[in-house]
Short mmCIF file of C-alpha atoms and ligand atoms in Angstrom, two decimals:
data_model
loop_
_atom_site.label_atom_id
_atom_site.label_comp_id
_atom_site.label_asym_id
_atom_site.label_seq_id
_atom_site.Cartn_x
_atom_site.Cartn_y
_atom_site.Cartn_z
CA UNK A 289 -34.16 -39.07 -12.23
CA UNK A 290 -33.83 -36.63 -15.04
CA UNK A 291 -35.37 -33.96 -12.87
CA UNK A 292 -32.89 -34.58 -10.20
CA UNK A 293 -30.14 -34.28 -12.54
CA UNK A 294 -30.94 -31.35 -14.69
CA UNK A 295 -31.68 -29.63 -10.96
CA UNK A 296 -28.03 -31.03 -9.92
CA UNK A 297 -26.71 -29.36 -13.24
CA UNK A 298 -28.68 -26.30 -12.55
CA UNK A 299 -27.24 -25.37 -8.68
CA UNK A 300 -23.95 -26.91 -10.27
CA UNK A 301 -24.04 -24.16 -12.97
CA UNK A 302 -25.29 -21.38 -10.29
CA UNK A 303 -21.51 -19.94 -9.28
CA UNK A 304 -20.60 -19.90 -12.64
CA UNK A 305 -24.02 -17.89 -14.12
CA UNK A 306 -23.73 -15.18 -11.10
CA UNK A 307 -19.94 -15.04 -12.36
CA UNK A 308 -21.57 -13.93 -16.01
CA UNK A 309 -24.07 -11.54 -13.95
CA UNK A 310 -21.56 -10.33 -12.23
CA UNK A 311 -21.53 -7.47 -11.27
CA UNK A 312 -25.33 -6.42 -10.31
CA UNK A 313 -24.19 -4.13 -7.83
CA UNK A 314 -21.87 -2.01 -6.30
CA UNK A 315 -18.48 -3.87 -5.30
CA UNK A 316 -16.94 -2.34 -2.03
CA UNK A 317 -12.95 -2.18 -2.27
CA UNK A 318 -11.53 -2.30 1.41
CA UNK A 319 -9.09 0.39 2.35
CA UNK A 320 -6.87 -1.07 5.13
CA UNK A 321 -6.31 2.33 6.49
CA UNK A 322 -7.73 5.72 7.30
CA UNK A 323 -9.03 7.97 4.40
CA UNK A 324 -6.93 10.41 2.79
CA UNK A 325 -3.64 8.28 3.34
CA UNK A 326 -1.85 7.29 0.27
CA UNK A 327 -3.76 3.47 0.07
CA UNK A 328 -6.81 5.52 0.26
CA UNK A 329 -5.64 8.36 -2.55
CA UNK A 330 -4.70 5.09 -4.95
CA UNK A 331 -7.75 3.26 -4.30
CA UNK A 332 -10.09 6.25 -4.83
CA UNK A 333 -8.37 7.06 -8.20
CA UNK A 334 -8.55 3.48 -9.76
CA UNK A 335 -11.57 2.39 -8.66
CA UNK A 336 -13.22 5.77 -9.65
CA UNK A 337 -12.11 4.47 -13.45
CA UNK A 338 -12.84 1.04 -12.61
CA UNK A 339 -16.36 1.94 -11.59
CA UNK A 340 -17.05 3.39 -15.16
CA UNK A 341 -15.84 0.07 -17.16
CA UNK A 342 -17.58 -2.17 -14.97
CA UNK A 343 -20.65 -0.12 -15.28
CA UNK A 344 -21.26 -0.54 -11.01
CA UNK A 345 -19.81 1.80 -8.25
CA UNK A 346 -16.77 0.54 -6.81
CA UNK A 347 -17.19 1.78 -2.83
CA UNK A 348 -14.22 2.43 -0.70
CA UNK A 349 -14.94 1.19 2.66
CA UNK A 350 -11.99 2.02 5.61
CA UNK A 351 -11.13 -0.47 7.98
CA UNK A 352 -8.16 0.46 9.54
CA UNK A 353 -6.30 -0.86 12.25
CA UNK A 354 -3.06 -3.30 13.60
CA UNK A 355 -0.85 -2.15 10.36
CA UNK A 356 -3.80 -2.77 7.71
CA UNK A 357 -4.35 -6.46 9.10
CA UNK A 358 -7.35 -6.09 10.41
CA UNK A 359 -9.18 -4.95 6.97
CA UNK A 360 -7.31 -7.28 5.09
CA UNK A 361 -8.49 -9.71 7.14
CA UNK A 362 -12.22 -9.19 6.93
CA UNK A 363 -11.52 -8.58 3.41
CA UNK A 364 -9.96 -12.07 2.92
CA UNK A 365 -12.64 -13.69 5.40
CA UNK A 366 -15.28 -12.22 2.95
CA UNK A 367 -17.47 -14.03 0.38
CA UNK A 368 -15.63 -14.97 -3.09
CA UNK A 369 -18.11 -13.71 -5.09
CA UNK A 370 -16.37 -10.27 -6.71
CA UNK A 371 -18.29 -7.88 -4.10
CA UNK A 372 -15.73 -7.65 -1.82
CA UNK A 373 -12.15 -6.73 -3.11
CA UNK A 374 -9.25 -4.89 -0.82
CA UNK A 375 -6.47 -2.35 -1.69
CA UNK A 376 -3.27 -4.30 -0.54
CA UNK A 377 -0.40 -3.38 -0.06
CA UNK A 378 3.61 -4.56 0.27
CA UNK A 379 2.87 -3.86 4.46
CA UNK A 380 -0.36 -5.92 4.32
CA UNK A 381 1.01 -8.83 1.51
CA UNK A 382 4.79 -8.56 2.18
CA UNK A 383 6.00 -7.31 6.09
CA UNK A 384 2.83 -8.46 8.02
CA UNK A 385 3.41 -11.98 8.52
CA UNK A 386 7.11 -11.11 9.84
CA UNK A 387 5.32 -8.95 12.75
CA UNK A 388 2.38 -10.69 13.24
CA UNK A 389 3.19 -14.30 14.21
CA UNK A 390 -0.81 -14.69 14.90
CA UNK A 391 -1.74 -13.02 11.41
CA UNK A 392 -5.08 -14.91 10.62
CA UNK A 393 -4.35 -14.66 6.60
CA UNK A 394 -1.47 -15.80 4.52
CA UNK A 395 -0.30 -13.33 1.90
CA UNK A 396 0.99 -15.80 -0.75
CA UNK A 397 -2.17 -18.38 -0.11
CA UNK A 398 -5.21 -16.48 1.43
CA UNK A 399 -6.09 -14.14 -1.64
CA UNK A 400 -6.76 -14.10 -5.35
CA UNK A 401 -4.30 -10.97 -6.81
CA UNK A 402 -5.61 -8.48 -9.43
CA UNK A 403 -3.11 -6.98 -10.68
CA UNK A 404 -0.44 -4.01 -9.24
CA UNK A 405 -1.95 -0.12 -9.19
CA UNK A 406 1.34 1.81 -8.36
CA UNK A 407 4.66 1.39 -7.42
CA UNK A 408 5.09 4.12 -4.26
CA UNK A 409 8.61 5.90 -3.66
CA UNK A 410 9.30 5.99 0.25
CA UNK A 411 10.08 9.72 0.80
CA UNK A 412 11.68 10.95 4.29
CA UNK A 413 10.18 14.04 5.40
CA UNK A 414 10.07 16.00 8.57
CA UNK A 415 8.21 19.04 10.23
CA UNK A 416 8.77 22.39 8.72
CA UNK A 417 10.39 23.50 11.80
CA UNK A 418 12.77 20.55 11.99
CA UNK A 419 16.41 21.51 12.25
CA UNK A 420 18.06 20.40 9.23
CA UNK A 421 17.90 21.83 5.81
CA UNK A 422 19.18 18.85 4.19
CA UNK A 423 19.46 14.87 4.32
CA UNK A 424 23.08 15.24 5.33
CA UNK A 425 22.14 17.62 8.12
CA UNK A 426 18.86 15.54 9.61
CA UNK A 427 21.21 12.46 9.09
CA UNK A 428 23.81 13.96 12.12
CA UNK A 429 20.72 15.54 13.84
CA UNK A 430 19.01 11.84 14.16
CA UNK A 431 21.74 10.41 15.27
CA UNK A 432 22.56 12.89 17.97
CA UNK A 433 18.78 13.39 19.02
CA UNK A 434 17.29 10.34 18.28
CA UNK A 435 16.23 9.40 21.80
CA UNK A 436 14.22 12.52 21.70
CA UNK A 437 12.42 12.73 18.44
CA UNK A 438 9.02 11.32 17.47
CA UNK A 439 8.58 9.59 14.27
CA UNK A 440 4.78 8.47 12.74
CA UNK A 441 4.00 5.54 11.31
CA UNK A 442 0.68 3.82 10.16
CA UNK A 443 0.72 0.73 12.67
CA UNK A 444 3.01 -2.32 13.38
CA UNK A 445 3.94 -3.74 10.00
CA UNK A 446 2.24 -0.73 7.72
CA UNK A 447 4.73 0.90 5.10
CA UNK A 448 5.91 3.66 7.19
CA UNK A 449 6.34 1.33 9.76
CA UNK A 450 8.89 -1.20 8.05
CA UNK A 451 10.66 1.41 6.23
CA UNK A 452 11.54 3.99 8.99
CA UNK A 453 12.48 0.36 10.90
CA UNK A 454 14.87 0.33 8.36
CA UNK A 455 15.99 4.40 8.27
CA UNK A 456 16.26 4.02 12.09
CA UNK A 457 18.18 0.59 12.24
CA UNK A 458 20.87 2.33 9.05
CA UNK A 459 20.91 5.40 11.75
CA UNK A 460 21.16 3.50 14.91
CA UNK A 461 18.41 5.47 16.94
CA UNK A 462 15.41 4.56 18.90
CA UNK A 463 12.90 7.53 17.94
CA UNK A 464 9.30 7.68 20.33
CA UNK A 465 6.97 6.02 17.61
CA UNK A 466 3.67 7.39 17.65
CA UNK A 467 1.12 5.10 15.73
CA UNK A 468 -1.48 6.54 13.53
CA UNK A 469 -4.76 4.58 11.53
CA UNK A 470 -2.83 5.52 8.40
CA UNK A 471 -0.22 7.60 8.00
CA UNK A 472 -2.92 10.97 6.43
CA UNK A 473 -3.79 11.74 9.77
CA UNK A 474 -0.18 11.28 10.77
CA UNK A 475 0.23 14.16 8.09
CA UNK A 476 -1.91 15.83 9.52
CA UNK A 477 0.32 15.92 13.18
CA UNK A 478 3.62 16.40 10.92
CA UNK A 479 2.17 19.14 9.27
CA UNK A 480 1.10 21.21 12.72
CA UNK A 481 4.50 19.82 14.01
CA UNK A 482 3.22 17.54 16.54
CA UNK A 483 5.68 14.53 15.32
CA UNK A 484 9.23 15.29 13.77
CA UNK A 485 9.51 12.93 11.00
CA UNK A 486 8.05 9.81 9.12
CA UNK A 487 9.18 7.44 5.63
CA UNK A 488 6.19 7.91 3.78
CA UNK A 489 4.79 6.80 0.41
CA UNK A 490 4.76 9.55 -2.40
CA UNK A 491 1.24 10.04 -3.13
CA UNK A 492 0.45 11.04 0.51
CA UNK A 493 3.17 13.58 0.24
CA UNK A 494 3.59 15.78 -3.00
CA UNK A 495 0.72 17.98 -2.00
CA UNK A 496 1.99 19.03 0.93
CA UNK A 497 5.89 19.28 -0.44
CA UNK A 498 4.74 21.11 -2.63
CA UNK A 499 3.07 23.79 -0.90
CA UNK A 500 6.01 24.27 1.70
CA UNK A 501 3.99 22.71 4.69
CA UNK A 502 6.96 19.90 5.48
CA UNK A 503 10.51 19.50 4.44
CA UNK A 504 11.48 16.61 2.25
CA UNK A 505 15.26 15.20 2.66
CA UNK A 506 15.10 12.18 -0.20
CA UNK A 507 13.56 10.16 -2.16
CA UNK A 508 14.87 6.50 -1.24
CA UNK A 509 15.52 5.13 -5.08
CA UNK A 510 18.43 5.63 -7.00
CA UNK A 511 16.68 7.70 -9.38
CA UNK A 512 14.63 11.42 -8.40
CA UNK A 513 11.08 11.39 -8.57
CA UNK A 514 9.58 12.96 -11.53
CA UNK A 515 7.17 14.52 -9.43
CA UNK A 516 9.78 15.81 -6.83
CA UNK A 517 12.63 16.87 -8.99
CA UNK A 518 14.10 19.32 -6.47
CA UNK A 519 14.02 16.41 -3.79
CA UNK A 520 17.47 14.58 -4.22
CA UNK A 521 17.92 10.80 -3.88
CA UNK A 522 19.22 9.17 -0.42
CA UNK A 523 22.57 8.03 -2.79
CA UNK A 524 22.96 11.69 -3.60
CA UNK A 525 22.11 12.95 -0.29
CA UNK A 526 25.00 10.84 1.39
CA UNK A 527 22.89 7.89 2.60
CA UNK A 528 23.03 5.18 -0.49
CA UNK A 529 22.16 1.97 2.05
CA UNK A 530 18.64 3.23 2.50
CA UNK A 531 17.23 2.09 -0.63
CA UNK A 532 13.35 0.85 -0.56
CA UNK A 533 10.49 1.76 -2.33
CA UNK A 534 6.74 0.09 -1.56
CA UNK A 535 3.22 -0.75 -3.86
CA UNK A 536 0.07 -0.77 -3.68
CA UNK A 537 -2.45 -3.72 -5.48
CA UNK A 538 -5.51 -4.80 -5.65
CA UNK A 539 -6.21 -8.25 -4.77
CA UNK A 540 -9.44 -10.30 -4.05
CA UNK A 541 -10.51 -13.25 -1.69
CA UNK A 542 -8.98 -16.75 -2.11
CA UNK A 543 -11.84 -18.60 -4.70
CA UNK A 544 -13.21 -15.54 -5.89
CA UNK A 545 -14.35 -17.31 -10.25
CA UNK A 546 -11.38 -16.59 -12.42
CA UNK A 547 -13.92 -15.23 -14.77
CA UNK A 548 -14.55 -12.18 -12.25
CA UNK A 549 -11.00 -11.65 -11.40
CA UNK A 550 -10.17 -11.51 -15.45
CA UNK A 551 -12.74 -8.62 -15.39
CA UNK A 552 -11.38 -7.06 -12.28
CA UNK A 553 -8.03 -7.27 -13.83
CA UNK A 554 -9.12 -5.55 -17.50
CA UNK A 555 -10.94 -3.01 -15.33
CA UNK A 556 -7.68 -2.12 -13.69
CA UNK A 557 -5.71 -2.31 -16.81
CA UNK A 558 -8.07 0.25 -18.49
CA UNK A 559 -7.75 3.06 -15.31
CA UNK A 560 -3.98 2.75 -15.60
CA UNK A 561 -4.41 3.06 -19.74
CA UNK A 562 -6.97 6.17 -19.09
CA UNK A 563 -4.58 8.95 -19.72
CA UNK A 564 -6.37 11.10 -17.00
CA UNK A 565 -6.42 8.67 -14.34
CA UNK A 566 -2.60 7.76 -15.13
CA UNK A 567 -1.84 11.72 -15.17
CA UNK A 568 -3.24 12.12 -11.49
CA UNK A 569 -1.70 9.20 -10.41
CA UNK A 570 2.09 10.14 -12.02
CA UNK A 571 1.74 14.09 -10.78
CA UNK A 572 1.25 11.80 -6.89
CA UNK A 573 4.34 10.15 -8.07
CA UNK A 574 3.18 7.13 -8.31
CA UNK A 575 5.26 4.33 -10.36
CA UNK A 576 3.55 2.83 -13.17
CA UNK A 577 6.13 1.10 -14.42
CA UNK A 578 5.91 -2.25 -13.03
CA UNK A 579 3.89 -4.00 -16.02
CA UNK A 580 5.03 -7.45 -15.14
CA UNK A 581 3.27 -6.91 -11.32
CA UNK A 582 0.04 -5.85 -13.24
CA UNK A 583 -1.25 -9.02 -13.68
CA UNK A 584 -2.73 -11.79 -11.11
CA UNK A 585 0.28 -13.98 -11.93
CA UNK A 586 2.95 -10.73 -11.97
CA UNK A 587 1.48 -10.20 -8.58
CA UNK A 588 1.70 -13.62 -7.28
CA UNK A 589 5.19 -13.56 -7.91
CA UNK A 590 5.64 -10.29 -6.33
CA UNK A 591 4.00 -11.30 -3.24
CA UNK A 592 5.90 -14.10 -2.61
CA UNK A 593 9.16 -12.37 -3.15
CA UNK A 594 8.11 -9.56 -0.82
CA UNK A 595 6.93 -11.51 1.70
CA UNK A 596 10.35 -13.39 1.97
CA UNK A 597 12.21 -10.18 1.68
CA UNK A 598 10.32 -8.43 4.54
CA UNK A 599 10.85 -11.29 6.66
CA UNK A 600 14.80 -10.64 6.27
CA UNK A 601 15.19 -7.02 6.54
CA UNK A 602 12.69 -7.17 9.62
CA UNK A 603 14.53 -10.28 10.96
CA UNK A 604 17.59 -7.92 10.49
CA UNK A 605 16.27 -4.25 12.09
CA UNK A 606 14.97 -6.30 15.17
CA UNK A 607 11.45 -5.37 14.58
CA UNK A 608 10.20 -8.62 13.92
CA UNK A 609 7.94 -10.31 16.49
CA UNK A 610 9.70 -13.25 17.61
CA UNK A 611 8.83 -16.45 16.79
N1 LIG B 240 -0.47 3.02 3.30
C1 LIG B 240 -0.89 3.46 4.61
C2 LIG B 240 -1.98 4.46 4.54
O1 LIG B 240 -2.63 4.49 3.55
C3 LIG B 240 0.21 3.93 5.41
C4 LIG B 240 1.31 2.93 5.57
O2 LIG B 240 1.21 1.77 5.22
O3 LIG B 240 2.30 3.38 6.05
O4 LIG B 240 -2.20 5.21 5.44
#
């Protein structure tokens, strides 16, 4: 009888003991989306500093696909055990279940949240040679042309997706939209000039503004980008209704020991302390602002109040699946 019992308080005791083990190896974060997009440029910054404070490699792994859905969901479907995080995002945790009426997670209920890694600017750029030198200019083009012009986006419900659903709805056009695994290969096409135009999130983007390969028209926030001074605001570029800006977080499976997710979350907090990592992040344009989303509970709340905003504006642009 006492066997049985200290063996009962042994196996009881098991979760919790590979919890203090944890972690023994490497912990693979998913990327919901092709590699050198911006989820991928975010999640190979972090988790390079997260690797070093939780003495194991944290391996990006790309599943991309349907928006970021389909690695979120084998990320969610995955073991609780801390081996198996995801880099979310506010398409994958806030517009997804508003297009996907089959979605086999649930954003507010399916995961256990980390903590916030950057707050992501929407930028609207277009192909060098597009015809407008400035947001006031592409504004009248779009609406003249808009029949004819091809805008990329990273799948039904990614960022680009939901936010040029928005641009387009505010400019009353119905563009071709090409779909991409993530919107860095749809760089790739707006850069050789095979699309005309996406809504983008910053830290894909500076690079390439930079260097003169696209044209940027605004940053959609009321205030400039540090990292893109010269690139005005939609407000001061004559188009103040299209305000949105997006995130990226890191989040684990539903279940995964608190313990674990504590550590997750300090590991997190240190990258975004490191002044190195935070410098490459900021020159990307990232937003590091939002403290109160950096922890699991910050992020909760932020999921929950995305997920019922998305479901709104999406509801309202008409590219919401029906239910
Ligand atoms: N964040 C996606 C990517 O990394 C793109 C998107 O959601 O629009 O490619």
């Amino acid at each position: 009888m006492r066997l049985f019992a200290l063996l009962l308080l042994a196996a009881l005791s098991l979760p919790q003991r590979a919890a203090a083990a944890w972690p023994e190896r490497p912990v693979t974060m998913i990327v919901p989306f092709a590699a050198g997009g911006p989820t991928d440029v975010v999640a190979r910054i972090v988790g390079e500093h997260m690797s070093r404070t939780l003495g194991q490699q944290v391996v990006i792994e790309n599943v991309a696909g349907a928006g970021g859905t389909t690695g979120i969901t084998r990320a969610a479907q995955s073991a609780p055990d801390g081996y198996t995080i995801m880099m979310g995002h506010m398409g994958t945790h806030g517009a997804a279940p508003a297009v996907y009426p089959g979605l086999k997670y649930d954003p507010v209920k399916d995961f256990a949240p980390v903590g916030m890694a950057a707050g992501t600017p929407i930028v609207i750029v277009a192909k060098k040679a597009f015809p407008a030198k400035d947001l006031a200019e592409f504004v009248a083009y779009a609406r003249k042309n808009g029949d004819k012009l091809n805008e990329g986006h990273a799948g039904v419900g990614s960022v680009s997706f939901t936010t040029c659903s928005l641009l387009n709805s505010v400019l009353g056009i119905k563009p071709t939209r090409v779909v991409y695994r993530g919107t860095g290969p749809a760089l790739n096409d707006l850069v050789s000039g095979q699309i005309d135009y996406m809504c983008d999130q910053i830290v894909n983007l500076v690079p390439q503004i930079q260097a003169g390969t696209i044209r940027a028209y605004a940053v959609a926030l009321p205030a400039r980008s540090p990292a893109l001074p010269d690139v005005p605001t939609t407000k001061e570029g004559g188009l103040p209704e299209y305000q949105v800006s997006a995130w990226n977080a890191v989040f684990a499976p539903k279940g995964t020991p608190r313990e674990i997710v504590t550590r997750l979350n300090g590991a997190l907090l240190q990258a975004l302390a490191d002044p190195a990592t935070r410098k490459r992040l900021l020159d990307l344009g990232a937003d590091l602002s939002d403290t109160a989303s950096q922890s699991p509970e910050g992020l909760q709340k932020l999921v929950e109040s995305e997920v019922a905003r998305w479901s709104k504006v999406l509801k309202e642009t008409g590219a919401a699946a029906p239910k």
